[in-house]
């Protein structure tokens, strides 16, 4: 155990909440995933409510024909009058005829598809057989009964694992970065990792999952070492490990410190010398530190309370406490994966109040009693808290904004500084 682990929260008690939840469902993940895999399409099999949810969440971002849609389950399907499978086949045929560029189609389950017990895995098999080899059809659930909003990405990526090709026999150790990242972030991290000399050359260097194209699926196997870029990918990690891939334990690449430690985990697995590591990372690290200094002045000493929402809470809290000198009142997370977050927990200030799961009323009571300078929470809680004079940050913004890596560290800090500045201006 490192010295940091002794000081941190690796074995700290966690308050477990099991009350009313106020979070988006897993369909939300489609908003960032559909921009990532450019020849994929997400077909939600759901109700008009599901269609409205993704439409309004994505509304501001649609600039071209979107790569998602909803096959509406209507009253006739719910009443068992129409055969939902026939309807689905018809919708998929029409879609694929209209959009010949689609190579990968995800059928995304919802609460209504679960209620009528529509077997989407069988539907995906049937449709794959019909449309092979042009299109592969996969399925996963984004239903609010089964998933919170970042779990949708986990379910989507886990559904991809079985179709990933096998690494070539005798393949060299190769690196896979797992978790959807903005392209600008992916390019920067790829440059840094390749600068360190990491990645099996025969696979074209470092691989990312999800890939930008369904035609460029990463090959995996026992020589694959993978780094998680997002902390909410428990099922995907399990599926990768079942295929022989090995996780490199690391904090997440948020902030200058997190990015360095994340790169260091890969560097250690490849035996990169400290000199080379320093040469590759020194300039971007210095740049990030300089850019962060401005926000550190604004944020230092301010208190922050995290409601459980995105599963990004613990890495964000670590960044705000250690690099921005903010005071952590409570850090809630919908689900605490102790193994994947071990390095993060070790870096949290000792004694940080941690909670797992949700009980909105009790958490609201604690937040009101503490009256923190900033609350990080879901959209539904932000308005009432703002009305009570508490500044808020919507956690969903942290999924839509490029925040990982050195060059984004200051943007990440600014996301937290902005609501505090706005309130200051309002007071003035
Ligand atoms: Fe609502 Fe469920 Fe549809 Fe999500 S999947 S929008 S929770 S009905």
CSV table of C-alpha atoms and ligand atoms in Angstrom, one decimal:
chain,number,residue,atom,x,y,z
A,1,UNK,CA,0.0,0.0,0.0
A,2,UNK,CA,1.4,3.4,-0.9
A,3,UNK,CA,1.6,6.3,1.6
A,4,UNK,CA,-1.2,8.0,-0.2
A,5,UNK,CA,-3.4,4.9,0.3
A,6,UNK,CA,-2.8,5.2,4.1
A,7,UNK,CA,-3.9,8.8,4.0
A,8,UNK,CA,-6.7,8.3,1.6
A,9,UNK,CA,-10.2,6.7,1.7
A,10,UNK,CA,-9.4,3.2,0.4
A,11,UNK,CA,-11.0,1.6,3.5
A,12,UNK,CA,-13.2,4.5,4.5
A,13,UNK,CA,-16.8,3.7,5.6
A,14,UNK,CA,-19.4,4.5,3.0
A,15,UNK,CA,-23.0,5.5,3.8
A,16,UNK,CA,-25.3,3.3,1.7
A,17,UNK,CA,-28.5,4.9,0.5
A,18,UNK,CA,-31.3,2.9,-1.0
A,19,UNK,CA,-34.2,5.4,-1.4
A,20,UNK,CA,-35.9,7.3,-4.2
A,21,UNK,CA,-33.7,7.9,-7.2
A,22,UNK,CA,-33.7,10.9,-9.5
A,23,UNK,CA,-31.4,10.1,-12.4
A,24,UNK,CA,-31.7,9.8,-16.1
A,25,UNK,CA,-32.0,6.3,-17.6
A,26,UNK,CA,-29.3,4.6,-19.8
A,27,UNK,CA,-30.8,5.9,-23.0
A,28,UNK,CA,-29.0,9.2,-22.3
A,29,UNK,CA,-25.7,7.6,-23.3
A,30,UNK,CA,-26.9,7.5,-26.9
A,31,UNK,CA,-26.3,11.2,-27.0
A,32,UNK,CA,-22.6,10.9,-26.8
A,33,UNK,CA,-22.2,7.4,-28.2
A,34,UNK,CA,-23.9,8.1,-31.5
A,35,UNK,CA,-21.4,10.8,-32.3
A,36,UNK,CA,-18.5,8.5,-31.6
A,37,UNK,CA,-19.1,5.4,-33.8
A,38,UNK,CA,-19.8,7.1,-37.0
A,39,UNK,CA,-21.3,4.2,-38.9
A,40,UNK,CA,-23.4,3.0,-36.1
A,41,UNK,CA,-27.1,3.6,-35.5
A,42,UNK,CA,-29.0,3.4,-32.2
A,43,UNK,CA,-32.6,2.3,-32.5
A,44,UNK,CA,-34.5,2.7,-29.3
A,45,UNK,CA,-37.4,0.3,-29.0
A,46,UNK,CA,-39.5,2.3,-26.7
A,47,UNK,CA,-42.4,4.7,-26.1
A,48,UNK,CA,-43.0,8.4,-27.1
A,49,UNK,CA,-41.5,9.3,-23.6
A,50,UNK,CA,-38.2,7.6,-24.6
A,51,UNK,CA,-38.2,9.4,-27.9
A,52,UNK,CA,-38.8,12.8,-26.2
A,53,UNK,CA,-36.0,12.1,-23.7
A,54,UNK,CA,-33.3,11.6,-26.2
A,55,UNK,CA,-34.7,14.2,-28.6
A,56,UNK,CA,-34.7,16.9,-26.0
A,57,UNK,CA,-31.4,15.8,-24.4
A,58,UNK,CA,-29.7,15.8,-27.9
A,59,UNK,CA,-31.7,18.7,-29.3
A,60,UNK,CA,-29.1,21.4,-29.2
A,61,UNK,CA,-26.4,19.1,-30.7
A,62,UNK,CA,-28.1,17.8,-33.8
A,63,UNK,CA,-26.5,19.4,-36.9
A,64,UNK,CA,-27.2,16.6,-39.4
A,65,UNK,CA,-29.3,13.6,-39.7
A,66,UNK,CA,-29.0,12.0,-36.3
A,67,UNK,CA,-27.7,8.5,-35.9
A,68,UNK,CA,-30.5,7.5,-33.5
A,69,UNK,CA,-34.2,7.0,-33.6
A,70,UNK,CA,-37.1,5.4,-31.7
A,71,UNK,CA,-39.2,2.5,-32.9
A,72,UNK,CA,-42.4,3.4,-31.0
A,73,UNK,CA,-44.1,0.7,-29.1
A,74,UNK,CA,-47.8,1.8,-29.3
A,75,UNK,CA,-51.0,0.8,-27.6
A,76,UNK,CA,-51.5,-2.1,-30.1
A,77,UNK,CA,-48.1,-3.6,-29.2
A,78,UNK,CA,-48.7,-3.1,-25.5
A,79,UNK,CA,-52.1,-4.8,-25.8
A,80,UNK,CA,-50.6,-7.7,-27.7
A,81,UNK,CA,-52.7,-7.0,-30.8
A,82,UNK,CA,-49.8,-6.3,-33.1
A,83,UNK,CA,-46.7,-8.6,-33.3
A,84,UNK,CA,-44.0,-6.3,-32.0
A,85,UNK,CA,-41.3,-8.4,-33.7
A,86,UNK,CA,-42.9,-8.0,-37.1
A,87,UNK,CA,-43.2,-4.3,-36.5
A,88,UNK,CA,-39.6,-4.1,-35.5
A,89,UNK,CA,-38.4,-6.0,-38.6
A,90,UNK,CA,-40.4,-3.7,-40.8
A,91,UNK,CA,-38.9,-0.6,-39.1
A,92,UNK,CA,-35.3,-2.0,-39.4
A,93,UNK,CA,-35.8,-2.9,-43.1
A,94,UNK,CA,-37.0,0.6,-43.8
A,95,UNK,CA,-34.1,2.2,-41.8
A,96,UNK,CA,-31.4,0.2,-43.5
A,97,UNK,CA,-32.8,0.8,-46.9
A,98,UNK,CA,-32.8,4.5,-46.2
A,99,UNK,CA,-29.4,4.7,-44.5
A,100,UNK,CA,-27.1,2.3,-46.4
A,101,UNK,CA,-24.0,3.7,-44.6
A,102,UNK,CA,-25.0,1.9,-41.3
A,103,UNK,CA,-22.7,-0.9,-40.4
A,104,UNK,CA,-23.6,-1.5,-36.8
A,105,UNK,CA,-27.2,-1.3,-35.5
A,106,UNK,CA,-27.9,-1.3,-31.8
A,107,UNK,CA,-31.4,-2.2,-30.7
A,108,UNK,CA,-31.7,-0.4,-27.4
A,109,UNK,CA,-34.2,-1.8,-24.9
A,110,UNK,CA,-36.4,0.5,-22.7
A,111,UNK,CA,-38.9,0.2,-19.9
A,112,UNK,CA,-41.8,-0.5,-22.3
A,113,UNK,CA,-39.9,-3.1,-24.3
A,114,UNK,CA,-39.1,-4.8,-21.0
A,115,UNK,CA,-42.7,-4.6,-19.8
A,116,UNK,CA,-44.0,-6.4,-23.0
A,117,UNK,CA,-41.0,-8.8,-22.6
A,118,UNK,CA,-39.8,-8.2,-26.1
A,119,UNK,CA,-36.7,-10.4,-26.5
A,120,UNK,CA,-34.3,-8.0,-28.2
A,121,UNK,CA,-31.3,-10.4,-28.1
A,122,UNK,CA,-33.3,-12.8,-30.3
A,123,UNK,CA,-34.5,-9.9,-32.5
A,124,UNK,CA,-30.8,-8.8,-32.9
A,125,UNK,CA,-29.8,-12.4,-33.9
A,126,UNK,CA,-32.6,-12.6,-36.4
A,127,UNK,CA,-32.0,-9.2,-37.9
A,128,UNK,CA,-28.2,-9.8,-38.0
A,129,UNK,CA,-28.8,-13.0,-40.0
A,130,UNK,CA,-31.1,-11.2,-42.4
A,131,UNK,CA,-28.8,-8.2,-43.0
A,132,UNK,CA,-25.3,-9.9,-42.8
A,133,UNK,CA,-22.6,-9.1,-43.9
A,134,UNK,CA,-23.6,-5.5,-44.5
A,135,UNK,CA,-24.9,-4.8,-41.0
A,136,UNK,CA,-24.3,-6.3,-37.6
A,137,UNK,CA,-27.2,-6.0,-35.2
A,138,UNK,CA,-26.5,-5.9,-31.4
A,139,UNK,CA,-28.7,-5.1,-28.5
A,140,UNK,CA,-28.5,-3.7,-25.0
A,141,UNK,CA,-30.8,-2.2,-22.4
A,142,UNK,CA,-31.0,1.4,-21.6
A,143,UNK,CA,-34.2,1.1,-19.6
A,144,UNK,CA,-34.7,3.2,-16.5
A,145,UNK,CA,-35.6,0.0,-14.6
A,146,UNK,CA,-32.1,-1.4,-15.2
A,147,UNK,CA,-29.7,1.4,-15.8
A,148,UNK,CA,-28.8,4.9,-14.7
A,149,UNK,CA,-27.5,7.3,-17.3
A,150,UNK,CA,-23.8,6.4,-17.6
A,151,UNK,CA,-24.6,2.6,-17.3
A,152,UNK,CA,-26.1,2.9,-20.9
A,153,UNK,CA,-22.6,3.3,-22.2
A,154,UNK,CA,-21.4,0.4,-20.1
A,155,UNK,CA,-24.2,-1.8,-21.5
A,156,UNK,CA,-23.5,-0.7,-25.1
A,157,UNK,CA,-19.7,-1.3,-24.9
A,158,UNK,CA,-20.2,-4.7,-23.1
A,159,UNK,CA,-22.5,-5.7,-26.0
A,160,UNK,CA,-19.7,-5.0,-28.4
A,161,UNK,CA,-17.1,-7.2,-26.7
A,162,UNK,CA,-18.3,-10.6,-28.1
A,163,UNK,CA,-17.9,-9.4,-31.7
A,164,UNK,CA,-14.3,-8.0,-31.2
A,165,UNK,CA,-11.8,-9.9,-33.2
A,166,UNK,CA,-9.2,-12.1,-31.5
A,167,UNK,CA,-5.7,-10.8,-31.4
A,168,UNK,CA,-3.3,-12.6,-33.7
A,169,UNK,CA,-1.4,-15.6,-32.3
A,170,UNK,CA,1.8,-14.5,-30.6
A,171,UNK,CA,0.7,-10.8,-30.7
A,172,UNK,CA,2.8,-8.3,-28.8
A,173,UNK,CA,1.4,-6.6,-25.7
A,174,UNK,CA,-1.1,-4.1,-26.9
A,175,UNK,CA,-3.0,-1.3,-25.3
A,176,UNK,CA,-6.7,-0.6,-25.4
A,177,UNK,CA,-8.3,2.5,-24.0
A,178,UNK,CA,-11.8,1.8,-22.9
A,179,UNK,CA,-14.6,4.5,-22.6
A,180,UNK,CA,-16.0,7.1,-25.0
A,181,UNK,CA,-13.8,10.1,-25.3
A,182,UNK,CA,-14.2,13.2,-27.4
A,183,UNK,CA,-12.1,12.9,-30.6
A,184,UNK,CA,-9.9,15.8,-29.6
A,185,UNK,CA,-9.1,14.1,-26.3
A,186,UNK,CA,-8.6,10.7,-28.0
A,187,UNK,CA,-6.1,12.2,-30.4
A,188,UNK,CA,-4.1,13.9,-27.6
A,189,UNK,CA,-4.0,10.8,-25.5
A,190,UNK,CA,-3.0,8.7,-28.5
A,191,UNK,CA,-0.1,11.1,-29.3
A,192,UNK,CA,1.1,10.9,-25.7
A,193,UNK,CA,0.9,7.1,-25.5
A,194,UNK,CA,2.6,6.6,-28.8
A,195,UNK,CA,5.2,9.2,-27.8
A,196,UNK,CA,5.9,6.9,-24.9
A,197,UNK,CA,6.4,4.0,-27.3
A,198,UNK,CA,3.3,2.2,-26.2
A,199,UNK,CA,1.1,0.0,-28.3
A,200,UNK,CA,1.5,-3.1,-30.5
A,201,UNK,CA,2.5,-1.8,-33.9
A,202,UNK,CA,0.9,-4.7,-35.7
A,203,UNK,CA,-2.5,-3.4,-34.5
A,204,UNK,CA,-1.8,0.2,-35.6
A,205,UNK,CA,-0.6,1.4,-32.1
A,206,UNK,CA,-3.0,2.2,-29.3
A,207,UNK,CA,-6.6,1.1,-29.8
A,208,UNK,CA,-9.7,2.8,-28.5
A,209,UNK,CA,-13.1,1.5,-27.6
A,210,UNK,CA,-15.6,2.4,-28.8
A,211,UNK,CA,-13.8,2.8,-32.1
A,212,UNK,CA,-14.7,5.6,-34.6
A,213,UNK,CA,-15.9,3.0,-37.1
A,214,UNK,CA,-17.5,-0.4,-36.8
A,215,UNK,CA,-15.1,-1.5,-39.4
A,216,UNK,CA,-12.2,-0.8,-37.1
A,217,UNK,CA,-13.1,-3.0,-34.1
A,218,UNK,CA,-10.0,-3.5,-31.8
A,219,UNK,CA,-8.6,-7.0,-31.6
A,220,UNK,CA,-8.3,-8.3,-28.1
A,221,UNK,CA,-6.9,-11.3,-26.2
A,222,UNK,CA,-4.5,-12.2,-23.4
A,223,UNK,CA,-1.8,-9.7,-24.6
A,224,UNK,CA,-4.3,-6.8,-24.3
A,225,UNK,CA,-3.7,-4.4,-21.5
A,226,UNK,CA,-6.6,-2.0,-21.0
A,227,UNK,CA,-6.9,1.4,-19.4
A,228,UNK,CA,-10.3,2.6,-18.4
A,229,UNK,CA,-11.0,6.1,-19.5
A,230,UNK,CA,-14.3,6.2,-17.6
A,231,UNK,CA,-15.2,4.9,-14.2
A,232,UNK,CA,-18.6,3.4,-15.0
A,233,UNK,CA,-17.6,0.5,-17.1
A,234,UNK,CA,-17.9,-2.5,-14.8
A,235,UNK,CA,-19.7,-4.8,-17.2
A,236,UNK,CA,-17.5,-4.0,-20.1
A,237,UNK,CA,-14.4,-4.6,-18.0
A,238,UNK,CA,-15.8,-8.0,-16.9
A,239,UNK,CA,-16.5,-8.9,-20.5
A,240,UNK,CA,-13.0,-7.9,-21.6
A,241,UNK,CA,-11.4,-9.9,-18.9
A,242,UNK,CA,-13.4,-12.9,-19.9
A,243,UNK,CA,-11.6,-12.6,-23.2
A,244,UNK,CA,-8.2,-12.5,-21.5
A,245,UNK,CA,-7.6,-8.7,-21.4
A,246,UNK,CA,-5.9,-7.4,-18.3
A,247,UNK,CA,-6.8,-4.0,-16.6
A,248,UNK,CA,-4.0,-1.6,-15.7
A,249,UNK,CA,-5.1,-0.1,-12.4
A,250,UNK,CA,-4.9,3.7,-12.5
A,251,UNK,CA,-6.7,6.8,-11.5
A,252,UNK,CA,-8.8,8.4,-14.3
A,253,UNK,CA,-7.3,11.0,-16.7
A,254,UNK,CA,-9.0,14.0,-15.1
A,255,UNK,CA,-6.8,17.0,-14.2
A,256,UNK,CA,-3.0,17.3,-14.5
A,257,UNK,CA,-2.4,14.8,-11.7
A,258,UNK,CA,-4.9,12.2,-12.9
A,259,UNK,CA,-3.7,12.3,-16.5
A,260,UNK,CA,-0.1,11.9,-15.4
A,261,UNK,CA,-0.9,8.9,-13.1
A,262,UNK,CA,-3.1,7.4,-15.9
A,263,UNK,CA,-0.2,7.6,-18.4
A,264,UNK,CA,2.2,6.4,-15.8
A,265,UNK,CA,0.2,3.2,-15.3
A,266,UNK,CA,0.7,2.4,-19.0
A,267,UNK,CA,4.3,3.5,-18.9
A,268,UNK,CA,5.0,1.1,-16.1
A,269,UNK,CA,3.4,-1.8,-17.9
A,270,UNK,CA,5.6,-1.1,-20.9
A,271,UNK,CA,8.8,-0.4,-18.9
A,272,UNK,CA,9.1,3.1,-20.1
A,273,UNK,CA,12.1,4.9,-18.6
A,274,UNK,CA,11.4,7.8,-16.2
A,275,UNK,CA,13.5,10.0,-18.5
A,276,UNK,CA,11.4,9.3,-21.5
A,277,UNK,CA,8.2,9.7,-19.5
A,278,UNK,CA,9.4,13.0,-18.3
A,279,UNK,CA,10.4,14.2,-21.8
A,280,UNK,CA,7.0,13.3,-23.2
A,281,UNK,CA,4.8,14.6,-20.4
A,282,UNK,CA,6.8,17.6,-19.1
A,283,UNK,CA,5.6,20.3,-21.5
A,284,UNK,CA,1.8,19.4,-21.5
A,285,UNK,CA,1.9,18.9,-17.7
A,286,UNK,CA,3.5,22.4,-17.2
A,287,UNK,CA,1.0,23.9,-19.6
A,288,UNK,CA,-1.9,22.2,-17.7
A,289,UNK,CA,-0.6,23.4,-14.3
A,290,UNK,CA,-0.2,27.0,-15.5
A,291,UNK,CA,-3.7,27.0,-16.9
A,292,UNK,CA,-5.1,25.5,-13.7
A,293,UNK,CA,-3.5,28.1,-11.5
A,294,UNK,CA,-6.0,30.8,-12.6
A,295,UNK,CA,-9.0,28.6,-11.6
A,296,UNK,CA,-7.3,27.4,-8.4
A,297,UNK,CA,-7.4,31.0,-7.1
A,298,UNK,CA,-11.2,31.1,-7.7
A,299,UNK,CA,-12.0,27.7,-6.3
A,300,UNK,CA,-9.6,27.2,-3.4
A,301,UNK,CA,-11.4,27.0,-0.1
A,302,UNK,CA,-14.9,26.7,-1.6
A,303,UNK,CA,-17.0,23.7,-0.5
A,304,UNK,CA,-18.6,21.2,-2.9
A,305,UNK,CA,-21.3,18.5,-2.4
A,306,UNK,CA,-21.7,15.8,-5.0
A,307,UNK,CA,-25.1,14.1,-5.5
A,308,UNK,CA,-24.9,10.6,-6.9
A,309,UNK,CA,-25.5,10.8,-10.6
A,310,UNK,CA,-22.8,10.0,-13.2
A,311,UNK,CA,-20.3,7.7,-11.3
A,312,UNK,CA,-17.7,10.4,-12.2
A,313,UNK,CA,-18.1,11.9,-8.8
A,314,UNK,CA,-15.1,10.3,-7.0
A,315,UNK,CA,-12.4,11.2,-9.7
A,316,UNK,CA,-13.9,14.7,-9.9
A,317,UNK,CA,-13.8,15.1,-6.2
A,318,UNK,CA,-10.2,14.0,-6.1
A,319,UNK,CA,-9.3,16.6,-8.8
A,320,UNK,CA,-11.2,19.4,-7.0
A,321,UNK,CA,-9.7,18.6,-3.6
A,322,UNK,CA,-6.1,18.0,-4.7
A,323,UNK,CA,-5.6,20.3,-7.6
A,324,UNK,CA,-8.1,23.1,-6.8
A,325,UNK,CA,-8.0,22.9,-3.0
A,326,UNK,CA,-11.7,22.7,-2.7
A,327,UNK,CA,-13.4,21.3,0.4
A,328,UNK,CA,-15.4,18.1,-0.1
A,329,UNK,CA,-18.6,18.1,2.0
A,330,UNK,CA,-20.0,14.8,0.7
A,331,UNK,CA,-19.2,12.7,-2.3
A,332,UNK,CA,-22.1,10.6,-3.4
A,333,UNK,CA,-21.9,8.1,-6.3
A,334,UNK,CA,-24.7,5.8,-7.6
A,335,UNK,CA,-22.4,2.8,-7.5
A,336,UNK,CA,-19.0,2.5,-5.9
A,337,UNK,CA,-16.8,0.0,-7.8
A,338,UNK,CA,-14.1,-0.4,-5.1
A,339,UNK,CA,-11.6,-2.2,-7.4
A,340,UNK,CA,-11.8,0.3,-10.3
A,341,UNK,CA,-11.8,3.2,-8.0
A,342,UNK,CA,-9.1,2.0,-5.6
A,343,UNK,CA,-6.4,4.4,-6.9
A,344,UNK,CA,-8.9,7.3,-6.7
A,345,UNK,CA,-10.1,6.5,-3.2
A,346,UNK,CA,-6.4,6.3,-2.1
A,347,UNK,CA,-5.9,9.9,-3.3
A,348,UNK,CA,-9.0,11.4,-1.6
A,349,UNK,CA,-8.4,13.4,1.5
A,350,UNK,CA,-8.7,11.2,4.6
A,351,UNK,CA,-12.1,11.4,6.2
A,352,UNK,CA,-14.0,12.4,3.1
A,353,UNK,CA,-17.7,11.6,3.6
A,354,UNK,CA,-18.7,9.1,0.9
A,355,UNK,CA,-22.1,7.8,0.1
A,356,UNK,CA,-23.3,5.2,-2.4
A,357,UNK,CA,-26.8,4.9,-3.9
A,358,UNK,CA,-29.5,7.5,-3.7
A,359,UNK,CA,-32.1,8.7,-1.2
A,360,UNK,CA,-32.9,12.1,-2.6
A,361,UNK,CA,-34.7,13.6,0.4
A,362,UNK,CA,-32.0,12.6,2.9
A,363,UNK,CA,-29.3,13.9,0.6
A,364,UNK,CA,-31.1,17.1,0.0
A,365,UNK,CA,-31.4,17.6,3.8
A,366,UNK,CA,-27.7,17.1,4.3
A,367,UNK,CA,-26.9,19.4,1.4
A,368,UNK,CA,-29.2,22.1,2.7
A,369,UNK,CA,-27.7,21.8,6.2
A,370,UNK,CA,-24.2,22.1,4.9
A,371,UNK,CA,-25.0,24.9,2.5
A,372,UNK,CA,-22.0,24.3,0.3
A,373,UNK,CA,-20.7,26.8,-2.2
A,374,UNK,CA,-21.4,24.4,-5.0
A,375,UNK,CA,-23.6,21.3,-5.6
A,376,UNK,CA,-22.9,18.9,-8.4
A,377,UNK,CA,-26.2,17.1,-9.3
A,378,UNK,CA,-28.7,16.0,-11.9
A,379,UNK,CA,-30.9,18.5,-13.8
A,380,UNK,CA,-34.0,17.7,-11.7
A,381,UNK,CA,-32.3,18.9,-8.4
A,382,UNK,CA,-30.5,21.9,-9.8
A,383,UNK,CA,-33.4,24.3,-10.2
A,384,UNK,CA,-34.8,24.0,-6.6
A,385,UNK,CA,-31.3,24.3,-5.2
A,386,UNK,CA,-30.5,27.3,-7.3
A,387,UNK,CA,-33.8,28.9,-6.1
A,388,UNK,CA,-32.6,28.3,-2.5
A,389,UNK,CA,-29.4,30.2,-3.3
A,390,UNK,CA,-27.1,27.3,-3.8
A,391,UNK,CA,-24.9,27.2,-6.9
A,392,UNK,CA,-25.1,24.1,-9.0
A,393,UNK,CA,-23.3,22.3,-11.7
A,394,UNK,CA,-25.2,19.7,-13.9
A,395,UNK,CA,-23.3,16.5,-13.8
A,396,UNK,CA,-24.5,15.6,-17.3
A,397,UNK,CA,-22.4,18.4,-18.7
A,398,UNK,CA,-19.3,16.5,-17.6
A,399,UNK,CA,-20.2,13.8,-20.0
A,400,UNK,CA,-20.9,16.1,-23.0
A,401,UNK,CA,-17.8,18.2,-22.6
A,402,UNK,CA,-14.2,17.1,-23.4
A,403,UNK,CA,-12.6,17.1,-19.9
A,404,UNK,CA,-10.0,14.4,-19.9
A,405,UNK,CA,-6.3,14.9,-20.5
A,406,UNK,CA,-3.8,17.7,-20.0
A,407,UNK,CA,-5.2,20.2,-22.5
A,408,UNK,CA,-8.7,19.9,-21.1
A,409,UNK,CA,-7.7,20.2,-17.4
A,410,UNK,CA,-8.4,24.0,-17.2
A,411,UNK,CA,-11.7,23.5,-19.1
A,412,UNK,CA,-12.7,21.0,-16.4
A,413,UNK,CA,-11.9,23.4,-13.6
A,414,UNK,CA,-13.8,26.2,-15.4
A,415,UNK,CA,-16.9,24.1,-15.5
A,416,UNK,CA,-16.9,24.3,-11.7
A,417,UNK,CA,-15.8,27.9,-11.5
A,418,UNK,CA,-18.4,29.2,-13.9
A,419,UNK,CA,-21.5,28.7,-11.7
A,420,UNK,CA,-19.7,30.3,-8.7
A,421,UNK,CA,-18.7,33.3,-10.8
A,422,UNK,CA,-22.3,33.6,-12.2
A,423,UNK,CA,-23.7,33.8,-8.7
A,424,UNK,CA,-21.1,36.3,-7.7
A,425,UNK,CA,-22.1,38.5,-10.7
A,426,UNK,CA,-25.8,38.1,-9.8
A,427,UNK,CA,-25.0,39.4,-6.3
A,428,UNK,CA,-23.0,42.3,-7.6
B,1,LIG,FE1,-38.5,6.7,-19.4
B,1,LIG,FE2,-37.8,4.1,-19.3
B,1,LIG,FE3,-38.0,5.3,-21.7
B,1,LIG,FE4,-36.0,5.9,-20.0
B,1,LIG,S1,-36.4,3.9,-20.9
B,1,LIG,S2,-37.2,7.4,-21.1
B,1,LIG,S3,-37.0,5.8,-18.0
B,1,LIG,S4,-39.7,5.0,-20.2
